[in-house]
Short mmCIF file of N, CA, C and O in Angstrom, two decimals:
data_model
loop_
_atom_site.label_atom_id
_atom_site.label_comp_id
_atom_site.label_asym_id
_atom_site.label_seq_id
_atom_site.Cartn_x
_atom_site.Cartn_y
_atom_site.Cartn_z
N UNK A 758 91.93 89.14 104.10
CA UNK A 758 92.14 88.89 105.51
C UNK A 758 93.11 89.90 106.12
O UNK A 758 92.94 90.21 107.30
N UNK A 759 94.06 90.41 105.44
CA UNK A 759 95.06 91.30 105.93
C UNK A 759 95.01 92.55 105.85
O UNK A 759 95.94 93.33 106.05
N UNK A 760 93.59 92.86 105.46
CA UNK A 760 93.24 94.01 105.33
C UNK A 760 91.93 94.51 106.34
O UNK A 760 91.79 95.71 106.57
N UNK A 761 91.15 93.65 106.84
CA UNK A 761 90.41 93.55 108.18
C UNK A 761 90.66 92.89 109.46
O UNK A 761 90.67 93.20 110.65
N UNK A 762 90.86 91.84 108.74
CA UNK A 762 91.00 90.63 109.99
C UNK A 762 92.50 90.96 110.84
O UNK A 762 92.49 91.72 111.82
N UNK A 763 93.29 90.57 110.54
CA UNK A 763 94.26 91.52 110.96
C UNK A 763 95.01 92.33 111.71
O UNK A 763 95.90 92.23 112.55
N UNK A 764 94.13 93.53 110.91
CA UNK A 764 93.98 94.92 111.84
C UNK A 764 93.40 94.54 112.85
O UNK A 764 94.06 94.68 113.88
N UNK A 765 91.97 93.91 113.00
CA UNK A 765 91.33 94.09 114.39
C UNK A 765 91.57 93.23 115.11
O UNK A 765 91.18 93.40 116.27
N UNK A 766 92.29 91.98 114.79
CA UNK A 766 92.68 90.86 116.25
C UNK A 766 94.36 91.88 116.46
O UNK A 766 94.83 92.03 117.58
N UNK A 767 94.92 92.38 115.41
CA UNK A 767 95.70 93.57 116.15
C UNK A 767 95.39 94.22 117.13
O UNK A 767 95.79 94.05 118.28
N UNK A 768 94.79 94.85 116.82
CA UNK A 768 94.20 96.17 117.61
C UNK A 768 93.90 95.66 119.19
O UNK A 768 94.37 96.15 120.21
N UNK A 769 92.69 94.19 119.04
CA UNK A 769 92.62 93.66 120.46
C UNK A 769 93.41 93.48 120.95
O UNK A 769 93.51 93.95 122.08
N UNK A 770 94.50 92.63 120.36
CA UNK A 770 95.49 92.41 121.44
C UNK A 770 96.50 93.48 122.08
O UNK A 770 97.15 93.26 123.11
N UNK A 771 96.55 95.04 121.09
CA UNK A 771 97.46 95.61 121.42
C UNK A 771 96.75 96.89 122.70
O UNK A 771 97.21 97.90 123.24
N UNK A 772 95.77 96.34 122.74
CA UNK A 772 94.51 97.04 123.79
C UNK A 772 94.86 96.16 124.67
O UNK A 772 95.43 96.78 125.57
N UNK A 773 94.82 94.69 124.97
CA UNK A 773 95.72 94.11 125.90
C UNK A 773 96.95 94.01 126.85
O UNK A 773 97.10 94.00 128.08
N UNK A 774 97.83 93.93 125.69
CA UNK A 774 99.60 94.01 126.01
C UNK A 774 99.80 95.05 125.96
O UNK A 774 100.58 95.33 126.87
N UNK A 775 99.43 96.30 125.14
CA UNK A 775 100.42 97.45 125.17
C UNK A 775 99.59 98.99 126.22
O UNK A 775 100.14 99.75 127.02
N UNK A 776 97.92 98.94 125.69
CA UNK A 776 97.02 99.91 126.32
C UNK A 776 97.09 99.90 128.05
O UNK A 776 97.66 100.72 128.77
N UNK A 777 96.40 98.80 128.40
CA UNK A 777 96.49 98.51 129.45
C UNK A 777 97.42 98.31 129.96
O UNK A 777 97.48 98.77 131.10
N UNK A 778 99.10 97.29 129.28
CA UNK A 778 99.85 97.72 130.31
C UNK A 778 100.64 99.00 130.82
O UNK A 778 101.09 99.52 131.85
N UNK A 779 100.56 99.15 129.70
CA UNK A 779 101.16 100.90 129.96
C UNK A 779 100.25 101.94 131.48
O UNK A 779 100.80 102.76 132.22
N UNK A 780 98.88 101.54 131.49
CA UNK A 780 97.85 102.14 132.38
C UNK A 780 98.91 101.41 133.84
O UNK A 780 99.54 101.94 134.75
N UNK A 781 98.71 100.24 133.53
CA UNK A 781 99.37 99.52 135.12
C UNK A 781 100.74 100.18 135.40
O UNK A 781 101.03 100.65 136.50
N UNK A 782 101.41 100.17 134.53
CA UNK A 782 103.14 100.78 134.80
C UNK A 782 102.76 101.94 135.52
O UNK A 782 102.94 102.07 136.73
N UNK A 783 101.99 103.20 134.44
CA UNK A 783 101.62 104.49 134.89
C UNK A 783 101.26 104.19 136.30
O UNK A 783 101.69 105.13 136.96
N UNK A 784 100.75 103.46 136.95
CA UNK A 784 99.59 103.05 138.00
C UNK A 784 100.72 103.08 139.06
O UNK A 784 100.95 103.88 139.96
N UNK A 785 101.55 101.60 138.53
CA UNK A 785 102.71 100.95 139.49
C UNK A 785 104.07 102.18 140.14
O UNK A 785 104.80 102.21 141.13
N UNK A 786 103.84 103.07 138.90
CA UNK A 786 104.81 104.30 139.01
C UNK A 786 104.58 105.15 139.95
O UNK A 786 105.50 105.79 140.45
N UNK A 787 102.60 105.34 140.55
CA UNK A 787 101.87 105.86 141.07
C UNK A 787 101.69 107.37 140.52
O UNK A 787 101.27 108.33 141.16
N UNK A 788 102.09 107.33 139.27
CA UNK A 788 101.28 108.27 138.53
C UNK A 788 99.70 108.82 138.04
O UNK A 788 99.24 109.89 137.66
N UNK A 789 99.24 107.67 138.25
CA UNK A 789 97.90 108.12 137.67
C UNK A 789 97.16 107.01 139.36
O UNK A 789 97.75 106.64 140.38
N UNK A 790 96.23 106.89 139.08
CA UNK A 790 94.90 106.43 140.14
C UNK A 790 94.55 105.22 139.39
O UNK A 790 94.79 104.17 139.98
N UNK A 791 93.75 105.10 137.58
CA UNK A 791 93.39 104.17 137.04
C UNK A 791 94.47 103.21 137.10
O UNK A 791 95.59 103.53 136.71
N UNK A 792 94.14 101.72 137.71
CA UNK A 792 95.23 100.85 137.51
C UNK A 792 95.13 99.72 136.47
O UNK A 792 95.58 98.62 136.81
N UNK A 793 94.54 99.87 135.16
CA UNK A 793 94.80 98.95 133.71
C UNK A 793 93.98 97.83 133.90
O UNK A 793 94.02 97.32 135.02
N UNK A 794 93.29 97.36 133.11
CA UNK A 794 92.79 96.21 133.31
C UNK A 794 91.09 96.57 134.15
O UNK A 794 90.62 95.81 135.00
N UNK A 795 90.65 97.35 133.85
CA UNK A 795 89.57 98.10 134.75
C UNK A 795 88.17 97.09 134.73
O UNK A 795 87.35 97.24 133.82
N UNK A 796 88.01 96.27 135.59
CA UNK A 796 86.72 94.77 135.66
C UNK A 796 85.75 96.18 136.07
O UNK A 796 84.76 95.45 136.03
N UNK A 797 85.29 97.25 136.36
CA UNK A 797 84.27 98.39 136.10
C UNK A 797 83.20 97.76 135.09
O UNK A 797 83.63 96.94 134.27
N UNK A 798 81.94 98.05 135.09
CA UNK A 798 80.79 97.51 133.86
C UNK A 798 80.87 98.80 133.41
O UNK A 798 80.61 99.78 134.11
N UNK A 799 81.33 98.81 131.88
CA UNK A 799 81.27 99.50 131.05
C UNK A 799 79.59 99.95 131.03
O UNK A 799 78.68 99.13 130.91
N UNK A 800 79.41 101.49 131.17
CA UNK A 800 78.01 101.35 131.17
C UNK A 800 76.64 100.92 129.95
O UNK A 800 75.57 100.37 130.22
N UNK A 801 77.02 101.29 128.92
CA UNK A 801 76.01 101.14 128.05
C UNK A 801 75.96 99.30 127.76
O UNK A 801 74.91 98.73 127.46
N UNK A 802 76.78 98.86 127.87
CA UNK A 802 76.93 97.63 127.01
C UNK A 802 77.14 96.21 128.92
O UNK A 802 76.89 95.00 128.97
N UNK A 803 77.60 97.02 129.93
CA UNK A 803 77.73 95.90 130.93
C UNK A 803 78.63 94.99 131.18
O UNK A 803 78.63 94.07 132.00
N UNK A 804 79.63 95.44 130.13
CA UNK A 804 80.74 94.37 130.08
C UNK A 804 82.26 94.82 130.60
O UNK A 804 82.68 95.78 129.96
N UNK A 805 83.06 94.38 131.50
CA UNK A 805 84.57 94.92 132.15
C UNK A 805 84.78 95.76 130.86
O UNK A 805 84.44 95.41 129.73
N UNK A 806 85.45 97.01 131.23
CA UNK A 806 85.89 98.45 130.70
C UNK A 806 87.38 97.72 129.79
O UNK A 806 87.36 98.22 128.66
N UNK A 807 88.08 97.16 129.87
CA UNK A 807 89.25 96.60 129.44
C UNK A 807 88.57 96.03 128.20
O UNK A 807 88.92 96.52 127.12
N UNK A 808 87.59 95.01 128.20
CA UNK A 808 87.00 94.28 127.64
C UNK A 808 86.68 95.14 126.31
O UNK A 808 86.92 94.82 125.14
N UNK A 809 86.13 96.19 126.74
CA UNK A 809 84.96 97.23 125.90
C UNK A 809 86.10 98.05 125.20
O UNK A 809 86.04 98.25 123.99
N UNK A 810 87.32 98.61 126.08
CA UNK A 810 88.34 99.28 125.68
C UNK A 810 88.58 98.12 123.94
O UNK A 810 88.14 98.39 122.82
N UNK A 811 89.42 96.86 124.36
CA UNK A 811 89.80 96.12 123.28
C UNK A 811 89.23 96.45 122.17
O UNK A 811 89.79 97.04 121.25
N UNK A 812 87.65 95.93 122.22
CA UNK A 812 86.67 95.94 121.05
C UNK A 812 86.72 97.35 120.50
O UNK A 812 86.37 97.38 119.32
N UNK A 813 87.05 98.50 121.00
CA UNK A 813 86.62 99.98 120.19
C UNK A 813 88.35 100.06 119.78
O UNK A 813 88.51 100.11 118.56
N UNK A 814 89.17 100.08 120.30
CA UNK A 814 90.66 99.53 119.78
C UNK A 814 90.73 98.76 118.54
O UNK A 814 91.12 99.33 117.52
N UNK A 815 90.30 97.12 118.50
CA UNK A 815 89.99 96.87 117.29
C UNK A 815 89.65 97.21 116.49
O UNK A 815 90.41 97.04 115.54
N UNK A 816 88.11 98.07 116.12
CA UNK A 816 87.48 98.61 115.38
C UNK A 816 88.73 100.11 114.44
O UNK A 816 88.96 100.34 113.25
N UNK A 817 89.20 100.74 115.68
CA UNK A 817 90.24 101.70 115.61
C UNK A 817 91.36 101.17 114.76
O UNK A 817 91.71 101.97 113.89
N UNK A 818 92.05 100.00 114.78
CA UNK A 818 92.98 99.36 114.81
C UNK A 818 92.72 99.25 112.76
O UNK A 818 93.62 99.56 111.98
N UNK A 819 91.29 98.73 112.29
CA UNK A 819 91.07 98.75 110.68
C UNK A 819 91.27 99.70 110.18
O UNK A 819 91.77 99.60 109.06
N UNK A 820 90.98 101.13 110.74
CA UNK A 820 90.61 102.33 110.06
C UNK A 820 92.48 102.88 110.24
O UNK A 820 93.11 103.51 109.39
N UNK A 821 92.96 102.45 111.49
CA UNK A 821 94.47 103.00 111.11
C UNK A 821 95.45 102.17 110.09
O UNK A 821 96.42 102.73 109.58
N UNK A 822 95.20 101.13 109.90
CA UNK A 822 95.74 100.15 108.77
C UNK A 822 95.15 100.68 107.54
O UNK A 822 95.72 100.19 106.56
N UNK A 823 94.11 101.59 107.19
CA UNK A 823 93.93 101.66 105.36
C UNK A 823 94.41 103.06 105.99
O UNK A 823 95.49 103.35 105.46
N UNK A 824 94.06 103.92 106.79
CA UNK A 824 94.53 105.20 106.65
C UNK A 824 96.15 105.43 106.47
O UNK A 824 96.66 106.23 105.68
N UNK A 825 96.86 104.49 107.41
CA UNK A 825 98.18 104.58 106.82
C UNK A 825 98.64 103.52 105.85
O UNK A 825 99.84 103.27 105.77
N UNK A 826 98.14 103.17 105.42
CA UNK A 826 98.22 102.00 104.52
C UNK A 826 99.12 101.04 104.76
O UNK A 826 99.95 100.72 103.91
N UNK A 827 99.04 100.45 106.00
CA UNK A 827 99.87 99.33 106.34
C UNK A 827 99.95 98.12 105.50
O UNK A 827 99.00 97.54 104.98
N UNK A 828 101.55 97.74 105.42
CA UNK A 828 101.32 96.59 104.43
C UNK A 828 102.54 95.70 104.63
O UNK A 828 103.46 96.11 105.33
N UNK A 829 102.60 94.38 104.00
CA UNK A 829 104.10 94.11 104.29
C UNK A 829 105.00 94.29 102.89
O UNK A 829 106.09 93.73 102.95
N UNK A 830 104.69 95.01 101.56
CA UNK A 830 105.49 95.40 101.52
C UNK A 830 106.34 96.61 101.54
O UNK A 830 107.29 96.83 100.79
N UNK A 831 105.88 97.39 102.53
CA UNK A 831 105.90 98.66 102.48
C UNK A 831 106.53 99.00 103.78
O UNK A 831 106.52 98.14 104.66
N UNK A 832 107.05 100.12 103.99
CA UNK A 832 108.19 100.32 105.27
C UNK A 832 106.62 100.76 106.32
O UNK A 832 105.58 101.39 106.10
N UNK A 833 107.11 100.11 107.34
CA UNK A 833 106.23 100.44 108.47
C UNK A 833 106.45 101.49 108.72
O UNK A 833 107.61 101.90 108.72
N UNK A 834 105.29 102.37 109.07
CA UNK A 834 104.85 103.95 109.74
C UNK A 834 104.10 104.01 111.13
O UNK A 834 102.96 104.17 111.58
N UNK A 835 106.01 103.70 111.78
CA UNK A 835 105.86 103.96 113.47
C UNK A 835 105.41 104.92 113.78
O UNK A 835 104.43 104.80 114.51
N UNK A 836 105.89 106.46 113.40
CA UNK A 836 105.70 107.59 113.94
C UNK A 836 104.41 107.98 113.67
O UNK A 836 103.91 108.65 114.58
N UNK A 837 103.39 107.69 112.32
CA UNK A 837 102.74 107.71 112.13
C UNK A 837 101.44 106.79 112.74
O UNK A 837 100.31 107.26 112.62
N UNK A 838 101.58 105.83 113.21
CA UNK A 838 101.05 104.81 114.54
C UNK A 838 101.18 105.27 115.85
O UNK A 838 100.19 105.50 116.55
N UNK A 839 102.11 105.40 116.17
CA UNK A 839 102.41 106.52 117.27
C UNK A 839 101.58 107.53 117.69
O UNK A 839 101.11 107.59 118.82
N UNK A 840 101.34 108.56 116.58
CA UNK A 840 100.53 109.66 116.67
C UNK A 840 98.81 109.70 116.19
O UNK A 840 97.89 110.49 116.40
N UNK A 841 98.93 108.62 115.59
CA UNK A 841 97.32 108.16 115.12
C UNK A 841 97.24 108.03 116.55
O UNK A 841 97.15 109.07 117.20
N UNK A 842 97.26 106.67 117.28
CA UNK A 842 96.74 106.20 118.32
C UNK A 842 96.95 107.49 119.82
O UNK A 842 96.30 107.43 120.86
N UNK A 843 97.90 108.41 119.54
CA UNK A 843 97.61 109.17 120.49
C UNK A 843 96.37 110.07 120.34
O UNK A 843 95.54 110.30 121.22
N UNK A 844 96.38 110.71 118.72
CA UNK A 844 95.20 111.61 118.99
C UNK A 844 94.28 111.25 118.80
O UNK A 844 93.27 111.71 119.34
N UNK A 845 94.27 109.86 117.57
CA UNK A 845 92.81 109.99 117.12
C UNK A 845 91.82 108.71 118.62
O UNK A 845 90.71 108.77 119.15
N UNK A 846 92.83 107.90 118.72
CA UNK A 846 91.60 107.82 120.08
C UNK A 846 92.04 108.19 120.87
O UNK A 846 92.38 107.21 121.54
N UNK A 847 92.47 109.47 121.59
CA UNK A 847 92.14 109.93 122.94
C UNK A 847 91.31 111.49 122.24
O UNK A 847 90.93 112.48 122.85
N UNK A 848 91.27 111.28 121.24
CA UNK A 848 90.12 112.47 120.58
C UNK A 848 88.90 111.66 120.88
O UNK A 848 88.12 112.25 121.63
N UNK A 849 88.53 110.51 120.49
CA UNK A 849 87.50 109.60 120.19
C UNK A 849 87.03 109.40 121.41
O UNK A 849 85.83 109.51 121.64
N UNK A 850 87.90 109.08 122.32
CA UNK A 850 87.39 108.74 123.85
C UNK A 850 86.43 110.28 124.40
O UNK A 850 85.29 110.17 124.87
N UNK A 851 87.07 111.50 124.26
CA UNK A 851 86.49 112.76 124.99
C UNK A 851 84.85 112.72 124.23
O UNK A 851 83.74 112.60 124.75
N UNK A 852 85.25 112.85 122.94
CA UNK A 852 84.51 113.44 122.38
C UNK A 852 83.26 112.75 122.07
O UNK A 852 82.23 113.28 121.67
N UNK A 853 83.45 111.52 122.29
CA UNK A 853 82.37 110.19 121.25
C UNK A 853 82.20 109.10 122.27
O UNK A 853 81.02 108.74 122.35
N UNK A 854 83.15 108.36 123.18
CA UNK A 854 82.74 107.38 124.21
C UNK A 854 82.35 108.06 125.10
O UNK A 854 81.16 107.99 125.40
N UNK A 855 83.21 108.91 125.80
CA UNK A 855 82.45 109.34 126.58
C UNK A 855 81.36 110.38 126.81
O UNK A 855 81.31 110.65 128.01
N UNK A 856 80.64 110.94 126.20
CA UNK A 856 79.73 111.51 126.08
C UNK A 856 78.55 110.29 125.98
O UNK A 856 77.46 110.25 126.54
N UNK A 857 79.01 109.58 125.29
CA UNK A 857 77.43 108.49 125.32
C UNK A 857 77.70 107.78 126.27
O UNK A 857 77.06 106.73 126.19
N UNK A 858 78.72 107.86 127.69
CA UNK A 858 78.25 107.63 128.25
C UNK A 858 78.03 108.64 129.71
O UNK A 858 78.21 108.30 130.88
N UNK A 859 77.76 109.42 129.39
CA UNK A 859 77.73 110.54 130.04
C UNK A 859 78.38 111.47 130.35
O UNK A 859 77.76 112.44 130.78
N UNK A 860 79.91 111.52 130.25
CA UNK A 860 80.79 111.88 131.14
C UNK A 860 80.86 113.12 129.77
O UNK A 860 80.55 112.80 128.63
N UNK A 861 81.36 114.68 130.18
CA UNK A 861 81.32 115.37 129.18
C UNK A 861 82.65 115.90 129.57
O UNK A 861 83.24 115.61 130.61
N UNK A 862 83.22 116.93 128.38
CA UNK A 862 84.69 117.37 128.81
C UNK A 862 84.10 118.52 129.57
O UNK A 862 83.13 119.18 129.21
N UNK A 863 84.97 118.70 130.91
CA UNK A 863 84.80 119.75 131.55
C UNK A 863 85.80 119.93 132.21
O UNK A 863 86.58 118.98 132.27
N UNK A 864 86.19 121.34 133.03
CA UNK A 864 87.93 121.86 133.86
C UNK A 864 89.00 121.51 133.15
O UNK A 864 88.98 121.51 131.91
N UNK A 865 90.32 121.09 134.04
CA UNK A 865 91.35 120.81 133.59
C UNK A 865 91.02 119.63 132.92
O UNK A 865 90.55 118.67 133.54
N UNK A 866 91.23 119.61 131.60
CA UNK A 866 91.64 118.22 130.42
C UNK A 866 92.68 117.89 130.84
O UNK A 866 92.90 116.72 131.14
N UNK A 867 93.63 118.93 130.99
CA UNK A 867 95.43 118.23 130.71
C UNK A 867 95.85 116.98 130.95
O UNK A 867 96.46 116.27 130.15
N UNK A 868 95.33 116.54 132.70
CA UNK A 868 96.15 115.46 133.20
C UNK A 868 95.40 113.99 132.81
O UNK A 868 95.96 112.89 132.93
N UNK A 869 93.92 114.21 132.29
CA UNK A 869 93.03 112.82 131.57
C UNK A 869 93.89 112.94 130.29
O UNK A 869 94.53 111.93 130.02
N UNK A 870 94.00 113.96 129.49
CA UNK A 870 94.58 113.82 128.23
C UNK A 870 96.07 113.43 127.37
O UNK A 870 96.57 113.35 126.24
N UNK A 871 96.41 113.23 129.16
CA UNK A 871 98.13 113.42 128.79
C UNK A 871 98.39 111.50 128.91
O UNK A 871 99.32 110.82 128.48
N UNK A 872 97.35 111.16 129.57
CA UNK A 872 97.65 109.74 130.29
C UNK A 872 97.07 109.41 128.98
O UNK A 872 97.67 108.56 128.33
N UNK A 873 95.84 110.01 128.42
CA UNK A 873 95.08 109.18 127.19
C UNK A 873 96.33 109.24 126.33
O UNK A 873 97.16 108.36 126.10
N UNK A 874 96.27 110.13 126.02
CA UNK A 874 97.27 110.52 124.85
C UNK A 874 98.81 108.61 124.89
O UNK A 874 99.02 107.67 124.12
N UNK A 875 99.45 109.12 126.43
CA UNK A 875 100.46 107.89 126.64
C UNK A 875 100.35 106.60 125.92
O UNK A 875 100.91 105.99 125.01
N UNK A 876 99.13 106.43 126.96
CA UNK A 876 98.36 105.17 126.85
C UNK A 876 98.32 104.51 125.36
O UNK A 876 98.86 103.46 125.03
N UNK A 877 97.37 105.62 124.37
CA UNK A 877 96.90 105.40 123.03
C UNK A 877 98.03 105.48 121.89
O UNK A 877 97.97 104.93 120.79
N UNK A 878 98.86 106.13 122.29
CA UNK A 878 100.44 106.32 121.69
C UNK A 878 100.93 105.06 121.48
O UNK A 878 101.06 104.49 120.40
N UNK A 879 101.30 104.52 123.00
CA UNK A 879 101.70 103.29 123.07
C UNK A 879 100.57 101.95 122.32
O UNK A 879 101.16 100.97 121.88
N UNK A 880 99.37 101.96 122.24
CA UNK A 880 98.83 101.45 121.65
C UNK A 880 98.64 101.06 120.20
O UNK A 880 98.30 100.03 119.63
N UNK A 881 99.06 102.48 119.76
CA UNK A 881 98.90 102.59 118.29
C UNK A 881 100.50 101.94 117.74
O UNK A 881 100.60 101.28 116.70
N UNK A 882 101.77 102.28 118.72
CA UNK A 882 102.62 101.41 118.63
C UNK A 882 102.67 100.12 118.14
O UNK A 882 103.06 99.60 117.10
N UNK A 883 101.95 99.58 119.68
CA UNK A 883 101.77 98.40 119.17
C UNK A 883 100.97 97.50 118.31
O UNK A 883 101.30 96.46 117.75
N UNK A 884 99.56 98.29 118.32
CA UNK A 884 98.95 97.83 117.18
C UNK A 884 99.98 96.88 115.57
O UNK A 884 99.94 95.74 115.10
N UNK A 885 100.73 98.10 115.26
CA UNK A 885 101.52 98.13 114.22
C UNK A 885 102.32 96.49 114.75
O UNK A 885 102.37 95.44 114.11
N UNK A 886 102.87 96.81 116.11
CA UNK A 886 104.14 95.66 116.05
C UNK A 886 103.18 94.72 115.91
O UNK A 886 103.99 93.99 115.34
N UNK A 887 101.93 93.88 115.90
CA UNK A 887 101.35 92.98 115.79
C UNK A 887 101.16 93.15 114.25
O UNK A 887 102.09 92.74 113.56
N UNK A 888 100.17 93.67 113.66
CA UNK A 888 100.34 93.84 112.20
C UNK A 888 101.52 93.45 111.28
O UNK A 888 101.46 92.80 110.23
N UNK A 889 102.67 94.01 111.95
CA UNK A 889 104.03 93.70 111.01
C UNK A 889 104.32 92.22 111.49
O UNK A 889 104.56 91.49 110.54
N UNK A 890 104.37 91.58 112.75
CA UNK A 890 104.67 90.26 112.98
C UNK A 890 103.42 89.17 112.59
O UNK A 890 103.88 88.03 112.59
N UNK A 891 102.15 89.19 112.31
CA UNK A 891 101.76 88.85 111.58
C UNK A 891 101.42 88.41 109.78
O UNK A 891 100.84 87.50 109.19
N UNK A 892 102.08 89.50 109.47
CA UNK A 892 101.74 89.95 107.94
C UNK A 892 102.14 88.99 106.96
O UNK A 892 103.20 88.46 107.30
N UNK A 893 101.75 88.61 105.99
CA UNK A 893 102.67 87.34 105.11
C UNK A 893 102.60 88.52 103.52
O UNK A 893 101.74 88.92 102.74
N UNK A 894 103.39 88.59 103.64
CA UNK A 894 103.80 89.19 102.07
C UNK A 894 103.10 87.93 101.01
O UNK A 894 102.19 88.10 100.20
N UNK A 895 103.62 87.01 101.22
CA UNK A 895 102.44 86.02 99.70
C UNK A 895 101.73 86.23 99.85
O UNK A 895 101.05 86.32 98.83
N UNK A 896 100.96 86.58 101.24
CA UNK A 896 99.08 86.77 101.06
C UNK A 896 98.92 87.82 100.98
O UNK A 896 98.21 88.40 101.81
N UNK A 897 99.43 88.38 100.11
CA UNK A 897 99.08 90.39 100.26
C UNK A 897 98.09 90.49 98.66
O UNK A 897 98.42 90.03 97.57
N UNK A 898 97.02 91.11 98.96
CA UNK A 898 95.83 91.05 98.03
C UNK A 898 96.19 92.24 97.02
O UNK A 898 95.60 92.31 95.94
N UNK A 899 96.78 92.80 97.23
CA UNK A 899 97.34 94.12 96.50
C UNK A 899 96.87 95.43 96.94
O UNK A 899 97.28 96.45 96.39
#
């Protein structure tokens, strides 16, 4: 369980509390235009963009728990959460969501990539802080 399950009700929720709010702050700051929480129909699938965000977060959220090998007994790897969730999904978003759904990289990247980058940083953050406040060391499978 602490090796799937886990990770991905992690991951959702930290696509919740930490992805999105960070988008609204950015928003509230009037830094960016996107304001968090985006009710938009995700195109391929039809479902609010927040919604769709969570679920590919989750999925994200398993593969950064064996890649850094999150565990409880083992010292948590902030910096390493940190920087997963900045590059590897705001890599994932250019290169792989959005292309299927149309949108391709083109002109200035910088200012989509800098907010992705924030955003997914802070995500991958928190991912972790859910993981570690969940975790039960007796139930650790080895």
């Amino acid at each position: 369980m602490q090796k799937i399950i886990l990770p991905f009700v992690s991951g959702f929720l930290a696509a919740l509390f930490f992805h999105e709010a960070t988008l609204a702050l950015l928003h509230a700051a009037g830094l960016i235009d996107a304001t968090g929480f985006s009710t938009e129909p995700f195109v391929p699938l039809g479902m609010p963009e927040f919604i769709a965000n969570a679920i590919w977060s989750a999925a994200c959220a398993v593969l950064m728990a064996w890649l850094l090998r999150v565990g409880p007994e083992r010292a948590a790897p902030w910096v390493q959460a940190f920087v997963f969730g900045g590059i590897v999904l705001t890599a994932a978003r250019v290169f792989m969501v959005d292309p299927a759904r149309g949108i391709w990289p083109s002109g200035n990247m910088l200012p989509r990539l800098a907010v992705g980058f924030a955003a997914n940083a802070v995500w991958g953050w928190g991912a972790l802080v859910f993981m570690r406040a969940f975790m039960n060391p007796a139930l650790d499978e080895g």
